[in-house]
Every structure is written in C-alpha cells, then in structure tokens.
Amino acid sequence: MKKSKQLLLITALLFIWELPVIAQQPTDTTYIFRFVPNDDMFYVPWNGNDRSLHQLLNILEKNKKQLQAGQMYISVSSYAASANDILTSERMAYIRNNRIKSELITQGGLTEQMFVTDRAIPSSYGKEKLRNVVVVTFPASVEKVAEIAGIEAARRVENYNKERSGKAERERLSIEQAAREKAEAERLAKEQAEREHLAAQEKARKQAETERLAAEREEKERAETERLAAEATAKAKSHSLSLRANLLRWGTLTPDLGVEWRLNHHVGILVNGSYTSWTWNSNDRRYALWEIAPEARYYIGKEKRGYIGAIYKAGSFNYKLSEIGKQGNLMGGGLTGGYQLKLNKALNLDFSLALGCLHADYDKYIVIDGIRVRQGKETKNWWGPISAGVTLVWNVF
C-alpha cells in the first residue's frame, strides 16, 4: 500500500513538472475493439474490428522505429469487461488486453516492451458508454508511460516529443511558406491565363464575325448567280428531247428504248417500247413479248426532278417456261411517279414505279412433236405494280 502511494505521488509530480511538454506531444488517436459480452475471444471480422485493426497496424508500421527506440508507446485499456461462469471481470479484462496485444505483435512485428497496459477499468468508455471494449491509444501520453512504464521511459518519450515538436513546427512553417508561394504563383498564373483566354475569345469573336460576313456575302452572290443562271436556262431551254433505256429491262435481256419530249419545265410526254424473242431446248421453251407504253408526266420541285403522271401500256406475249405455254395480249394503265438523278449535263438516272391494273387475255398450249396444241383460254386482271424502271436518260437537247 505504501509503495502504491509513493508511485502515485511520483507520477503526479512528474505530470505537473512536464505539463509544457505534454502540450507539445503529438495528438493521440484511439482505436476501439469490441468483444462479445462474457467472451474473451477476439473476433477480427466482427463489428468493425477488422477496419480498426487495419488502420492501427498501418500507423504503427510508420512509427516502428520510434517504438523500437522507446520514444513512443502503445496504451491498451479494457473497459467494463463482463464476467462469465469461469472468469472474473478483472481476469476477463486481462485476457482481452493480451488478445489485442498478441494480434498486434503477431501481425505488426512488435514486442511486449512497446505496450503500457492498464489494469481492468470497470466503468464504461466514452459518451456512448461503451462496454466490453478494449481501447488502444497511440501514442500513449507521457503521464500514462510514467504511471505504467516508469520515470526513465517517460523521459525518453518527453525528449522525443520536444525534438519532434520543434521539427514539426519548422516543417509546418516551411509547408505554410511553400503553400503561400504556390498559391501566389497559381493566382498569377490564373490571372495570366484569364487575360490570355479573354484575348483569345475576343480574337476568335472578331474572326468569326469576319467569316460570318464573308460567308453571307458569298452565299448571297452564289444565290444570285444561281438565280440568274436558272432564269437564263429557263429562257434558253423551254423545250427538250431525251432518249431513254430502261436498264432493268436490259438486265432481263429485253431491249427497251424510249423518247421523251418536254413541252415545258413541268410537262413531259414520253413513249417506251420493249421487244424480245428467245427460244431454246429445240423450240420447246420460249420467251417473247413486245410492249408499248405512252406516259404523261408533271414535274415538281424546285429543280423539277420529281414527277407524277399517268401511264398506258399495251402489248402481246408468248411465254413457255414449263410444260404449259401462255400466249396472248395485255392492256392496262395506272399512275406513275419517280425522281431523276442528275449525273452530268447530258445524263440522268430515272427511278420510276407505276401502280395500276393490267388486263390479259391468253391461250394456254402445249407442244407435241413441234406443234402447238391449244389447251384453253383464260383472262386475268392484275392490280399492283405494272411498271418499274431504272432508266438511263440522254438529254439530246
């Protein structure tokens, strides 16, 4: 008892004597490790223990040199440890402290001499009144080191704190000076960049305005030139003649030719004609037809390239592509529309499609020993597409 009172007296005197030093010592940080009530085992993944352990190991690794030199200590305290059927609360607190220290020693490469360990603290911890927790404080305060590790250890910590405090102050002043210089340089650079940016914006604005005015003048001149050219063309060319060849028909080995006479810019009259005659397989197969298709068109649009109109079609055919042949006449008509794509001054490409009705009267026949034998007569009406063309147009004049 007497020895305990002496130790408390020495600790109090040392604390009063070293108050200025304590004010200079580095700020401590606490790490809380939670335990299951009535259990002395330390569960790392439980209730945030793994996160606290990882953070503590990182800071201890950065200060291991000071720990090894006895210039820093780790304070370990158990708060409000609950007893169980085997262990008293004091024994439970002792074991829990050792669990934490063992984990740090094993993972952090530390030694027992780097710790200052409290006896069991029966009260709860902090404003939240936490119970069944072990609180690790790093670095331990000078008074805590003096109380547990002794006066000599406390002096080493005190001397290190003094040295560190002066060095930290110099580093702080140096960092502040560097920060002020950097801020001033950044301010000047920002002002210079802002001036350059404003100058570039003004230059770009003037350049854009100049280009806009030039583009407007050019557009007006171009539009006026096109208008005058269109008027001159309209005056010089109110009539035109063109020759036509439907490439779709030619693609099926059916020659197709036509002519169009433009009465004016809007109205055109044209006639297309097709003819083909093919036989093979000793005259047993035949493909023959002729057609004539007059058409009237009304051209629309600014450049008069689109059109609508009416078409009439008449002709005869003789098809024998299988055992039964068909020979007869066709007639019909409908509405047509399309667009002419200009290739150059002389050539256009005319895309057209006509919808309407075709009426066909024809005989069905077979061929026996080279002689056609009539098998009957049929009549059909077809509603739908009656003509399609991708036609090459040559403007003669």
mmCIF file of N, CA and C in Angstrom, residues 23-150:
data_model
loop_
_atom_site.group_PDB
_atom_site.id
_atom_site.type_symbol
_atom_site.label_atom_id
_atom_site.label_comp_id
_atom_site.label_asym_id
_atom_site.label_seq_id
_atom_site.Cartn_x
_atom_site.Cartn_y
_atom_site.Cartn_z
ATOM 1 N N ALA A 23 1.878 19.439 -23.526
ATOM 2 C CA ALA A 23 1.197 20.287 -24.515
ATOM 3 C C ALA A 23 1.830 20.181 -25.884
ATOM 4 N N GLN A 24 3.118 19.771 -25.913
ATOM 5 C CA GLN A 24 3.823 19.689 -27.192
ATOM 6 C C GLN A 24 3.757 18.291 -27.806
ATOM 7 N N GLN A 25 3.330 17.283 -27.021
ATOM 8 C CA GLN A 25 3.395 15.918 -27.541
ATOM 9 C C GLN A 25 2.367 15.717 -28.655
ATOM 10 N N PRO A 26 2.628 14.764 -29.544
ATOM 11 C CA PRO A 26 1.749 14.572 -30.695
ATOM 12 C C PRO A 26 0.346 14.149 -30.288
ATOM 13 N N THR A 27 -0.620 14.517 -31.097
ATOM 14 C CA THR A 27 -2.007 14.160 -30.822
ATOM 15 C C THR A 27 -2.181 12.653 -30.901
ATOM 16 N N ASP A 28 -2.851 12.094 -29.853
ATOM 17 C CA ASP A 28 -3.046 10.649 -29.856
ATOM 18 C C ASP A 28 -4.340 10.303 -30.589
ATOM 19 N N THR A 29 -4.443 9.038 -30.988
ATOM 20 C CA THR A 29 -5.613 8.523 -31.680
ATOM 21 C C THR A 29 -6.045 7.247 -30.996
ATOM 22 N N THR A 30 -7.344 7.070 -30.809
ATOM 23 C CA THR A 30 -7.856 5.874 -30.136
ATOM 24 C C THR A 30 -8.474 4.939 -31.162
ATOM 25 N N TYR A 31 -8.314 3.651 -30.902
ATOM 26 C CA TYR A 31 -8.860 2.591 -31.745
ATOM 27 C C TYR A 31 -9.651 1.666 -30.836
ATOM 28 N N ILE A 32 -10.907 1.467 -31.145
ATOM 29 C CA ILE A 32 -11.805 0.705 -30.277
ATOM 30 C C ILE A 32 -12.008 -0.682 -30.872
ATOM 31 N N PHE A 33 -11.809 -1.721 -30.014
ATOM 32 C CA PHE A 33 -12.014 -3.108 -30.410
ATOM 33 C C PHE A 33 -13.115 -3.689 -29.528
ATOM 34 N N ARG A 34 -14.129 -4.243 -30.148
ATOM 35 C CA ARG A 34 -15.308 -4.719 -29.426
ATOM 36 C C ARG A 34 -15.230 -6.231 -29.200
ATOM 37 N N PHE A 35 -15.723 -6.665 -28.027
ATOM 38 C CA PHE A 35 -15.767 -8.074 -27.660
ATOM 39 C C PHE A 35 -17.209 -8.482 -27.408
ATOM 40 N N VAL A 36 -17.490 -9.748 -27.685
ATOM 41 C CA VAL A 36 -18.800 -10.309 -27.366
ATOM 42 C C VAL A 36 -18.924 -10.390 -25.847
ATOM 43 N N PRO A 37 -20.034 -9.928 -25.266
ATOM 44 C CA PRO A 37 -20.181 -9.991 -23.806
ATOM 45 C C PRO A 37 -19.942 -11.407 -23.278
ATOM 46 N N ASN A 38 -19.256 -11.492 -22.120
ATOM 47 C CA ASN A 38 -18.962 -12.744 -21.420
ATOM 48 C C ASN A 38 -18.029 -13.657 -22.203
ATOM 49 N N ASP A 39 -17.341 -13.131 -23.236
ATOM 50 C CA ASP A 39 -16.446 -13.950 -24.059
ATOM 51 C C ASP A 39 -15.100 -13.253 -24.153
ATOM 52 N N ASP A 40 -14.013 -14.020 -23.971
ATOM 53 C CA ASP A 40 -12.680 -13.412 -24.012
ATOM 54 C C ASP A 40 -12.041 -13.504 -25.392
ATOM 55 N N MET A 41 -12.695 -14.204 -26.358
ATOM 56 C CA MET A 41 -12.109 -14.353 -27.687
ATOM 57 C C MET A 41 -12.228 -13.041 -28.474
ATOM 58 N N PHE A 42 -11.183 -12.750 -29.299
ATOM 59 C CA PHE A 42 -11.173 -11.548 -30.140
ATOM 60 C C PHE A 42 -11.526 -11.951 -31.569
ATOM 61 N N TYR A 43 -12.691 -11.498 -32.028
ATOM 62 C CA TYR A 43 -13.162 -11.822 -33.372
ATOM 63 C C TYR A 43 -12.829 -10.651 -34.294
ATOM 64 N N VAL A 44 -11.856 -10.852 -35.159
ATOM 65 C CA VAL A 44 -11.370 -9.753 -36.010
ATOM 66 C C VAL A 44 -12.448 -9.239 -36.962
ATOM 67 N N PRO A 45 -13.182 -10.102 -37.674
ATOM 68 C CA PRO A 45 -14.135 -9.555 -38.648
ATOM 69 C C PRO A 45 -15.395 -8.970 -38.016
ATOM 70 N N TRP A 46 -15.548 -9.030 -36.696
ATOM 71 C CA TRP A 46 -16.817 -8.704 -36.039
ATOM 72 C C TRP A 46 -16.917 -7.224 -35.695
ATOM 73 N N ASN A 47 -18.025 -6.596 -36.065
ATOM 74 C CA ASN A 47 -18.408 -5.268 -35.554
ATOM 75 C C ASN A 47 -17.355 -4.189 -35.819
ATOM 76 N N GLY A 48 -16.714 -4.226 -36.996
ATOM 77 C CA GLY A 48 -15.754 -3.178 -37.363
ATOM 78 C C GLY A 48 -14.358 -3.370 -36.820
ATOM 79 N N ASN A 49 -14.078 -4.519 -36.140
ATOM 80 C CA ASN A 49 -12.737 -4.742 -35.578
ATOM 81 C C ASN A 49 -11.675 -4.810 -36.663
ATOM 82 N N ASP A 50 -12.010 -5.409 -37.809
ATOM 83 C CA ASP A 50 -11.011 -5.548 -38.869
ATOM 84 C C ASP A 50 -10.573 -4.191 -39.404
ATOM 85 N N ARG A 51 -11.520 -3.259 -39.555
ATOM 86 C CA ARG A 51 -11.174 -1.927 -40.044
ATOM 87 C C ARG A 51 -10.264 -1.183 -39.053
ATOM 88 N N SER A 52 -10.617 -1.258 -37.752
ATOM 89 C CA SER A 52 -9.791 -0.590 -36.734
ATOM 90 C C SER A 52 -8.402 -1.208 -36.667
ATOM 91 N N LEU A 53 -8.341 -2.557 -36.786
ATOM 92 C CA LEU A 53 -7.041 -3.231 -36.725
ATOM 93 C C LEU A 53 -6.166 -2.837 -37.905
ATOM 94 N N HIS A 54 -6.764 -2.768 -39.087
ATOM 95 C CA HIS A 54 -6.003 -2.392 -40.282
ATOM 96 C C HIS A 54 -5.452 -0.968 -40.153
ATOM 97 N N GLN A 55 -6.279 -0.037 -39.683
ATOM 98 C CA GLN A 55 -5.822 1.352 -39.517
ATOM 99 C C GLN A 55 -4.704 1.449 -38.487
ATOM 100 N N LEU A 56 -4.861 0.718 -37.357
ATOM 101 C CA LEU A 56 -3.848 0.780 -36.293
ATOM 102 C C LEU A 56 -2.526 0.190 -36.759
ATOM 103 N N LEU A 57 -2.572 -0.952 -37.467
ATOM 104 C CA LEU A 57 -1.334 -1.572 -37.952
ATOM 105 C C LEU A 57 -0.610 -0.649 -38.927
ATOM 106 N N ASN A 58 -1.355 0.068 -39.739
ATOM 107 C CA ASN A 58 -0.720 0.993 -40.682
ATOM 108 C C ASN A 58 0.034 2.102 -39.956
ATOM 109 N N ILE A 59 -0.587 2.700 -38.929
ATOM 110 C CA ILE A 59 0.076 3.805 -38.228
ATOM 111 C C ILE A 59 1.246 3.305 -37.393
ATOM 112 N N LEU A 60 1.132 2.074 -36.848
ATOM 113 C CA LEU A 60 2.247 1.517 -36.071
ATOM 114 C C LEU A 60 3.438 1.208 -36.970
ATOM 115 N N GLU A 61 3.156 0.738 -38.195
ATOM 116 C CA GLU A 61 4.241 0.433 -39.127
ATOM 117 C C GLU A 61 5.027 1.697 -39.464
ATOM 118 N N LYS A 62 4.332 2.820 -39.588
ATOM 119 C CA LYS A 62 5.009 4.078 -39.904
ATOM 120 C C LYS A 62 5.859 4.588 -38.742
ATOM 121 N N ASN A 63 5.552 4.156 -37.514
ATOM 122 C CA ASN A 63 6.273 4.646 -36.326
ATOM 123 C C ASN A 63 7.036 3.532 -35.615
ATOM 124 N N LYS A 64 7.346 2.455 -36.325
ATOM 125 C CA LYS A 64 8.003 1.314 -35.682
ATOM 126 C C LYS A 64 9.389 1.682 -35.161
ATOM 127 N N LYS A 65 10.088 2.533 -35.880
ATOM 128 C CA LYS A 65 11.427 2.938 -35.441
ATOM 129 C C LYS A 65 11.366 3.619 -34.074
ATOM 130 N N GLN A 66 10.392 4.511 -33.872
ATOM 131 C CA GLN A 66 10.239 5.190 -32.588
ATOM 132 C C GLN A 66 9.806 4.211 -31.499
ATOM 133 N N LEU A 67 8.968 3.234 -31.858
ATOM 134 C CA LEU A 67 8.559 2.223 -30.880
ATOM 135 C C LEU A 67 9.748 1.390 -30.431
ATOM 136 N N GLN A 68 10.590 0.996 -31.382
ATOM 137 C CA GLN A 68 11.762 0.190 -31.046
ATOM 138 C C GLN A 68 12.758 0.970 -30.192
ATOM 139 N N ALA A 69 12.811 2.299 -30.383
ATOM 140 C CA ALA A 69 13.744 3.127 -29.616
ATOM 141 C C ALA A 69 13.165 3.552 -28.272
ATOM 142 N N GLY A 70 11.940 3.159 -27.963
ATOM 143 C CA GLY A 70 11.332 3.551 -26.705
ATOM 144 C C GLY A 70 10.905 4.998 -26.674
ATOM 145 N N GLN A 71 10.734 5.614 -27.848
ATOM 146 C CA GLN A 71 10.316 7.012 -27.911
ATOM 147 C C GLN A 71 8.797 7.150 -28.005
ATOM 148 N N MET A 72 8.129 6.050 -28.276
ATOM 149 C CA MET A 72 6.670 6.010 -28.308
ATOM 150 C C MET A 72 6.206 4.705 -27.680
ATOM 151 N N TYR A 73 5.003 4.726 -27.101
ATOM 152 C CA TYR A 73 4.413 3.532 -26.512
ATOM 153 C C TYR A 73 2.964 3.420 -26.971
ATOM 154 N N ILE A 74 2.454 2.199 -26.837
ATOM 155 C CA ILE A 74 1.066 1.909 -27.187
ATOM 156 C C ILE A 74 0.315 1.638 -25.898
ATOM 157 N N SER A 75 -0.759 2.392 -25.665
ATOM 158 C CA SER A 75 -1.558 2.224 -24.450
ATOM 159 C C SER A 75 -2.730 1.298 -24.738
ATOM 160 N N VAL A 76 -2.920 0.286 -23.852
ATOM 161 C CA VAL A 76 -4.000 -0.687 -24.010
ATOM 162 C C VAL A 76 -4.826 -0.688 -22.730
ATOM 163 N N SER A 77 -6.156 -0.472 -22.848
ATOM 164 C CA SER A 77 -7.037 -0.407 -21.676
ATOM 165 C C SER A 77 -8.326 -1.149 -21.973
ATOM 166 N N SER A 78 -8.783 -1.955 -20.999
ATOM 167 C CA SER A 78 -10.036 -2.700 -21.136
ATOM 168 C C SER A 78 -11.102 -2.036 -20.283
ATOM 169 N N TYR A 79 -12.283 -1.801 -20.883
ATOM 170 C CA TYR A 79 -13.358 -1.100 -20.190
ATOM 171 C C TYR A 79 -14.566 -2.017 -20.026
ATOM 172 N N ALA A 80 -15.102 -2.014 -18.784
ATOM 173 C CA ALA A 80 -16.378 -2.666 -18.448
ATOM 174 C C ALA A 80 -16.448 -4.085 -18.986
ATOM 175 N N ALA A 81 -15.423 -4.877 -18.679
ATOM 176 C CA ALA A 81 -15.424 -6.274 -19.112
ATOM 177 C C ALA A 81 -16.422 -7.066 -18.285
ATOM 178 N N SER A 82 -17.282 -7.838 -18.937
ATOM 179 C CA SER A 82 -18.282 -8.634 -18.219
ATOM 180 C C SER A 82 -17.702 -10.002 -17.893
ATOM 181 N N ALA A 83 -18.021 -10.496 -16.697
ATOM 182 C CA ALA A 83 -17.525 -11.802 -16.246
ATOM 183 C C ALA A 83 -18.386 -12.912 -16.817
ATOM 184 N N ASN A 84 -17.911 -14.134 -16.684
ATOM 185 C CA ASN A 84 -18.724 -15.300 -17.011
ATOM 186 C C ASN A 84 -18.590 -16.333 -15.901
ATOM 187 N N ASP A 85 -19.033 -17.551 -16.128
ATOM 188 C CA ASP A 85 -19.017 -18.569 -15.073
ATOM 189 C C ASP A 85 -17.613 -18.964 -14.675
ATOM 190 N N ILE A 86 -16.631 -18.685 -15.542
ATOM 191 C CA ILE A 86 -15.260 -19.131 -15.271
ATOM 192 C C ILE A 86 -14.373 -17.966 -14.891
ATOM 193 N N LEU A 87 -14.518 -16.831 -15.588
ATOM 194 C CA LEU A 87 -13.599 -15.711 -15.427
ATOM 195 C C LEU A 87 -14.275 -14.549 -14.712
ATOM 196 N N THR A 88 -13.518 -13.938 -13.790
ATOM 197 C CA THR A 88 -13.981 -12.697 -13.182
ATOM 198 C C THR A 88 -13.811 -11.564 -14.186
ATOM 199 N N SER A 89 -14.417 -10.420 -13.897
ATOM 200 C CA SER A 89 -14.299 -9.286 -14.809
ATOM 201 C C SER A 89 -12.854 -8.820 -14.914
ATOM 202 N N GLU A 90 -12.081 -8.863 -13.785
ATOM 203 C CA GLU A 90 -10.683 -8.450 -13.833
ATOM 204 C C GLU A 90 -9.873 -9.391 -14.715
ATOM 205 N N ARG A 91 -10.116 -10.711 -14.550
ATOM 206 C CA ARG A 91 -9.390 -11.688 -15.368
ATOM 207 C C ARG A 91 -9.796 -11.574 -16.834
ATOM 208 N N MET A 92 -11.081 -11.327 -17.075
ATOM 209 C CA MET A 92 -11.570 -11.153 -18.440
ATOM 210 C C MET A 92 -10.876 -9.963 -19.100
ATOM 211 N N ALA A 93 -10.745 -8.834 -18.364
ATOM 212 C CA ALA A 93 -10.078 -7.649 -18.904
ATOM 213 C C ALA A 93 -8.620 -7.941 -19.219
ATOM 214 N N TYR A 94 -7.945 -8.673 -18.327
ATOM 215 C CA TYR A 94 -6.535 -9.007 -18.530
ATOM 216 C C TYR A 94 -6.357 -9.833 -19.810
ATOM 217 N N ILE A 95 -7.212 -10.852 -19.979
ATOM 218 C CA ILE A 95 -7.087 -11.720 -21.160
ATOM 219 C C ILE A 95 -7.396 -10.936 -22.440
ATOM 220 N N ARG A 96 -8.404 -10.090 -22.382
ATOM 221 C CA ARG A 96 -8.760 -9.311 -23.580
ATOM 222 C C ARG A 96 -7.628 -8.378 -23.984
ATOM 223 N N ASN A 97 -6.992 -7.718 -23.016
ATOM 224 C CA ASN A 97 -5.836 -6.875 -23.334
ATOM 225 C C ASN A 97 -4.759 -7.680 -24.037
ATOM 226 N N ASN A 98 -4.498 -8.881 -23.499
ATOM 227 C CA ASN A 98 -3.464 -9.736 -24.097
ATOM 228 C C ASN A 98 -3.854 -10.197 -25.502
ATOM 229 N N ARG A 99 -5.164 -10.432 -25.738
ATOM 230 C CA ARG A 99 -5.606 -10.831 -27.082
ATOM 231 C C ARG A 99 -5.240 -9.739 -28.103
ATOM 232 N N ILE A 100 -5.535 -8.491 -27.741
ATOM 233 C CA ILE A 100 -5.246 -7.385 -28.653
ATOM 234 C C ILE A 100 -3.745 -7.248 -28.865
ATOM 235 N N LYS A 101 -2.978 -7.310 -27.773
ATOM 236 C CA LYS A 101 -1.527 -7.169 -27.902
ATOM 237 C C LYS A 101 -0.948 -8.306 -28.738
ATOM 238 N N SER A 102 -1.442 -9.532 -28.530
ATOM 239 C CA SER A 102 -0.940 -10.673 -29.312
ATOM 240 C C SER A 102 -1.206 -10.473 -30.800
ATOM 241 N N GLU A 103 -2.400 -9.944 -31.132
ATOM 242 C CA GLU A 103 -2.736 -9.714 -32.539
ATOM 243 C C GLU A 103 -1.786 -8.684 -33.146
ATOM 244 N N LEU A 104 -1.497 -7.614 -32.391
ATOM 245 C CA LEU A 104 -0.601 -6.571 -32.893
ATOM 246 C C LEU A 104 0.833 -7.067 -32.979
ATOM 247 N N ILE A 105 1.267 -7.845 -31.986
ATOM 248 C CA ILE A 105 2.633 -8.387 -32.003
ATOM 249 C C ILE A 105 2.813 -9.337 -33.180
ATOM 250 N N THR A 106 1.790 -10.185 -33.410
ATOM 251 C CA THR A 106 1.889 -11.184 -34.485
ATOM 252 C C THR A 106 1.870 -10.526 -35.861
ATOM 253 N N GLN A 107 0.916 -9.615 -36.073
ATOM 254 C CA GLN A 107 0.782 -9.017 -37.404
ATOM 255 C C GLN A 107 1.716 -7.838 -37.633
ATOM 256 N N GLY A 108 2.064 -7.120 -36.569
ATOM 257 C CA GLY A 108 2.856 -5.909 -36.750
ATOM 258 C C GLY A 108 4.325 -6.060 -36.424
ATOM 259 N N GLY A 109 4.746 -7.247 -35.981
ATOM 260 C CA GLY A 109 6.161 -7.435 -35.655
ATOM 261 C C GLY A 109 6.596 -6.593 -34.462
ATOM 262 N N LEU A 110 5.723 -6.454 -33.442
ATOM 263 C CA LEU A 110 6.022 -5.641 -32.270
ATOM 264 C C LEU A 110 6.517 -6.522 -31.130
ATOM 265 N N THR A 111 6.851 -5.893 -30.006
ATOM 266 C CA THR A 111 7.274 -6.619 -28.797
ATOM 267 C C THR A 111 6.453 -6.127 -27.624
ATOM 268 N N GLU A 112 6.439 -6.931 -26.539
ATOM 269 C CA GLU A 112 5.691 -6.591 -25.332
ATOM 270 C C GLU A 112 6.165 -5.283 -24.726
ATOM 271 N N GLN A 113 7.472 -4.963 -24.884
ATOM 272 C CA GLN A 113 8.033 -3.758 -24.273
ATOM 273 C C GLN A 113 7.477 -2.471 -24.896
ATOM 274 N N MET A 114 6.801 -2.581 -26.026
ATOM 275 C CA MET A 114 6.269 -1.388 -26.688
ATOM 276 C C MET A 114 4.899 -0.983 -26.150
ATOM 277 N N PHE A 115 4.345 -1.753 -25.186
ATOM 278 C CA PHE A 115 2.997 -1.511 -24.684
ATOM 279 C C PHE A 115 3.031 -1.021 -23.246
ATOM 280 N N VAL A 116 2.071 -0.168 -22.898
ATOM 281 C CA VAL A 116 1.756 0.145 -21.500
ATOM 282 C C VAL A 116 0.298 -0.260 -21.312
ATOM 283 N N THR A 117 0.070 -1.205 -20.372
ATOM 284 C CA THR A 117 -1.234 -1.850 -20.251
ATOM 285 C C THR A 117 -1.880 -1.495 -18.927
ATOM 286 N N ASP A 118 -3.106 -0.972 -18.991
ATOM 287 C CA ASP A 118 -3.867 -0.652 -17.780
ATOM 288 C C ASP A 118 -4.390 -1.918 -17.118
ATOM 289 N N ARG A 119 -4.657 -1.814 -15.831
ATOM 290 C CA ARG A 119 -5.451 -2.832 -15.168
ATOM 291 C C ARG A 119 -6.900 -2.680 -15.644
ATOM 292 N N ALA A 120 -7.763 -3.554 -15.177
ATOM 293 C CA ALA A 120 -9.164 -3.514 -15.597
ATOM 294 C C ALA A 120 -9.818 -2.217 -15.165
ATOM 295 N N ILE A 121 -10.536 -1.578 -16.101
ATOM 296 C CA ILE A 121 -11.291 -0.363 -15.805
ATOM 297 C C ILE A 121 -12.763 -0.756 -15.793
ATOM 298 N N PRO A 122 -13.425 -0.750 -14.644
ATOM 299 C CA PRO A 122 -14.796 -1.279 -14.542
ATOM 300 C C PRO A 122 -15.838 -0.389 -15.210
ATOM 301 N N SER A 123 -15.537 0.885 -15.359
ATOM 302 C CA SER A 123 -16.539 1.799 -15.917
ATOM 303 C C SER A 123 -16.616 1.660 -17.443
ATOM 304 N N SER A 124 -17.702 2.206 -18.014
ATOM 305 C CA SER A 124 -17.865 2.186 -19.471
ATOM 306 C C SER A 124 -16.975 3.251 -20.096
ATOM 307 N N TYR A 125 -16.871 3.214 -21.447
ATOM 308 C CA TYR A 125 -15.949 4.112 -22.150
ATOM 309 C C TYR A 125 -16.721 5.133 -22.968
ATOM 310 N N GLY A 126 -16.304 6.410 -22.815
ATOM 311 C CA GLY A 126 -16.783 7.466 -23.688
ATOM 312 C C GLY A 126 -18.218 7.889 -23.448
ATOM 313 N N LYS A 127 -18.653 8.848 -24.278
ATOM 314 C CA LYS A 127 -20.009 9.378 -24.162
ATOM 315 C C LYS A 127 -21.053 8.324 -24.503
ATOM 316 N N GLU A 128 -20.678 7.382 -25.384
ATOM 317 C CA GLU A 128 -21.633 6.328 -25.736
ATOM 318 C C GLU A 128 -21.743 5.254 -24.673
ATOM 319 N N LYS A 129 -20.893 5.366 -23.620
ATOM 320 C CA LYS A 129 -20.872 4.396 -22.515
ATOM 321 C C LYS A 129 -20.689 2.976 -23.052
ATOM 322 N N LEU A 130 -19.638 2.802 -23.839
ATOM 323 C CA LEU A 130 -19.350 1.503 -24.434
ATOM 324 C C LEU A 130 -18.878 0.530 -23.371
ATOM 325 N N ARG A 131 -19.327 -0.703 -23.469
ATOM 326 C CA ARG A 131 -18.919 -1.758 -22.545
ATOM 327 C C ARG A 131 -18.301 -2.890 -23.362
ATOM 328 N N ASN A 132 -17.483 -3.710 -22.682
ATOM 329 C CA ASN A 132 -16.826 -4.851 -23.319
ATOM 330 C C ASN A 132 -15.998 -4.398 -24.521
ATOM 331 N N VAL A 133 -15.190 -3.359 -24.311
ATOM 332 C CA VAL A 133 -14.304 -2.879 -25.359
ATOM 333 C C VAL A 133 -12.889 -2.765 -24.814
ATOM 334 N N VAL A 134 -11.917 -2.922 -25.723
ATOM 335 C CA VAL A 134 -10.517 -2.632 -25.424
ATOM 336 C C VAL A 134 -10.139 -1.429 -26.273
ATOM 337 N N VAL A 135 -9.625 -0.381 -25.611
ATOM 338 C CA VAL A 135 -9.274 0.857 -26.294
ATOM 339 C C VAL A 135 -7.756 0.953 -26.376
ATOM 340 N N VAL A 136 -7.258 1.080 -27.610
ATOM 341 C CA VAL A 136 -5.824 1.249 -27.840
ATOM 342 C C VAL A 136 -5.593 2.709 -28.200
ATOM 343 N N THR A 137 -4.684 3.359 -27.455
ATOM 344 C CA THR A 137 -4.347 4.761 -27.707
ATOM 345 C C THR A 137 -2.907 4.845 -28.181
ATOM 346 N N PHE A 138 -2.696 5.520 -29.313
ATOM 347 C CA PHE A 138 -1.336 5.672 -29.823
ATOM 348 C C PHE A 138 -1.156 7.081 -30.360
ATOM 349 N N PRO A 139 -0.063 7.776 -29.945
ATOM 350 C CA PRO A 139 0.910 7.305 -28.949
ATOM 351 C C PRO A 139 0.388 7.495 -27.534
ATOM 352 N N ALA A 140 0.864 6.664 -26.602
ATOM 353 C CA ALA A 140 0.477 6.806 -25.201
ATOM 354 C C ALA A 140 1.018 8.119 -24.649
ATOM 355 N N SER A 141 0.246 8.741 -23.744
ATOM 356 C CA SER A 141 0.662 10.021 -23.163
ATOM 357 C C SER A 141 1.849 9.830 -22.225
ATOM 358 N N VAL A 142 2.579 10.935 -21.974
ATOM 359 C CA VAL A 142 3.744 10.885 -21.083
ATOM 360 C C VAL A 142 3.336 10.419 -19.694
ATOM 361 N N GLU A 143 2.206 10.939 -19.184
ATOM 362 C CA GLU A 143 1.790 10.547 -17.838
ATOM 363 C C GLU A 143 1.416 9.077 -17.763
ATOM 364 N N LYS A 144 0.800 8.538 -18.863
ATOM 365 C CA LYS A 144 0.466 7.114 -18.873
ATOM 366 C C LYS A 144 1.730 6.266 -18.886
ATOM 367 N N VAL A 145 2.744 6.702 -19.661
ATOM 368 C CA VAL A 145 4.018 5.976 -19.695
ATOM 369 C C VAL A 145 4.687 6.047 -18.328
ATOM 370 N N ALA A 146 4.668 7.231 -17.690
ATOM 371 C CA ALA A 146 5.277 7.373 -16.365
ATOM 372 C C ALA A 146 4.579 6.500 -15.346
ATOM 373 N N GLU A 147 3.245 6.410 -15.440
ATOM 374 C CA GLU A 147 2.475 5.636 -14.479
ATOM 375 C C GLU A 147 2.748 4.151 -14.596
ATOM 376 N N ILE A 148 2.909 3.653 -15.831
ATOM 377 C CA ILE A 148 2.995 2.204 -16.024
ATOM 378 C C ILE A 148 4.419 1.745 -16.310
ATOM 379 N N ALA A 149 5.156 2.467 -17.178
ATOM 380 C CA ALA A 149 6.497 2.022 -17.571
ATOM 381 C C ALA A 149 7.598 2.653 -16.733
ATOM 382 N N GLY A 150 7.319 3.720 -16.018
ATOM 383 C CA GLY A 150 8.322 4.307 -15.141
ATOM 384 C C GLY A 150 8.847 5.636 -15.650
#
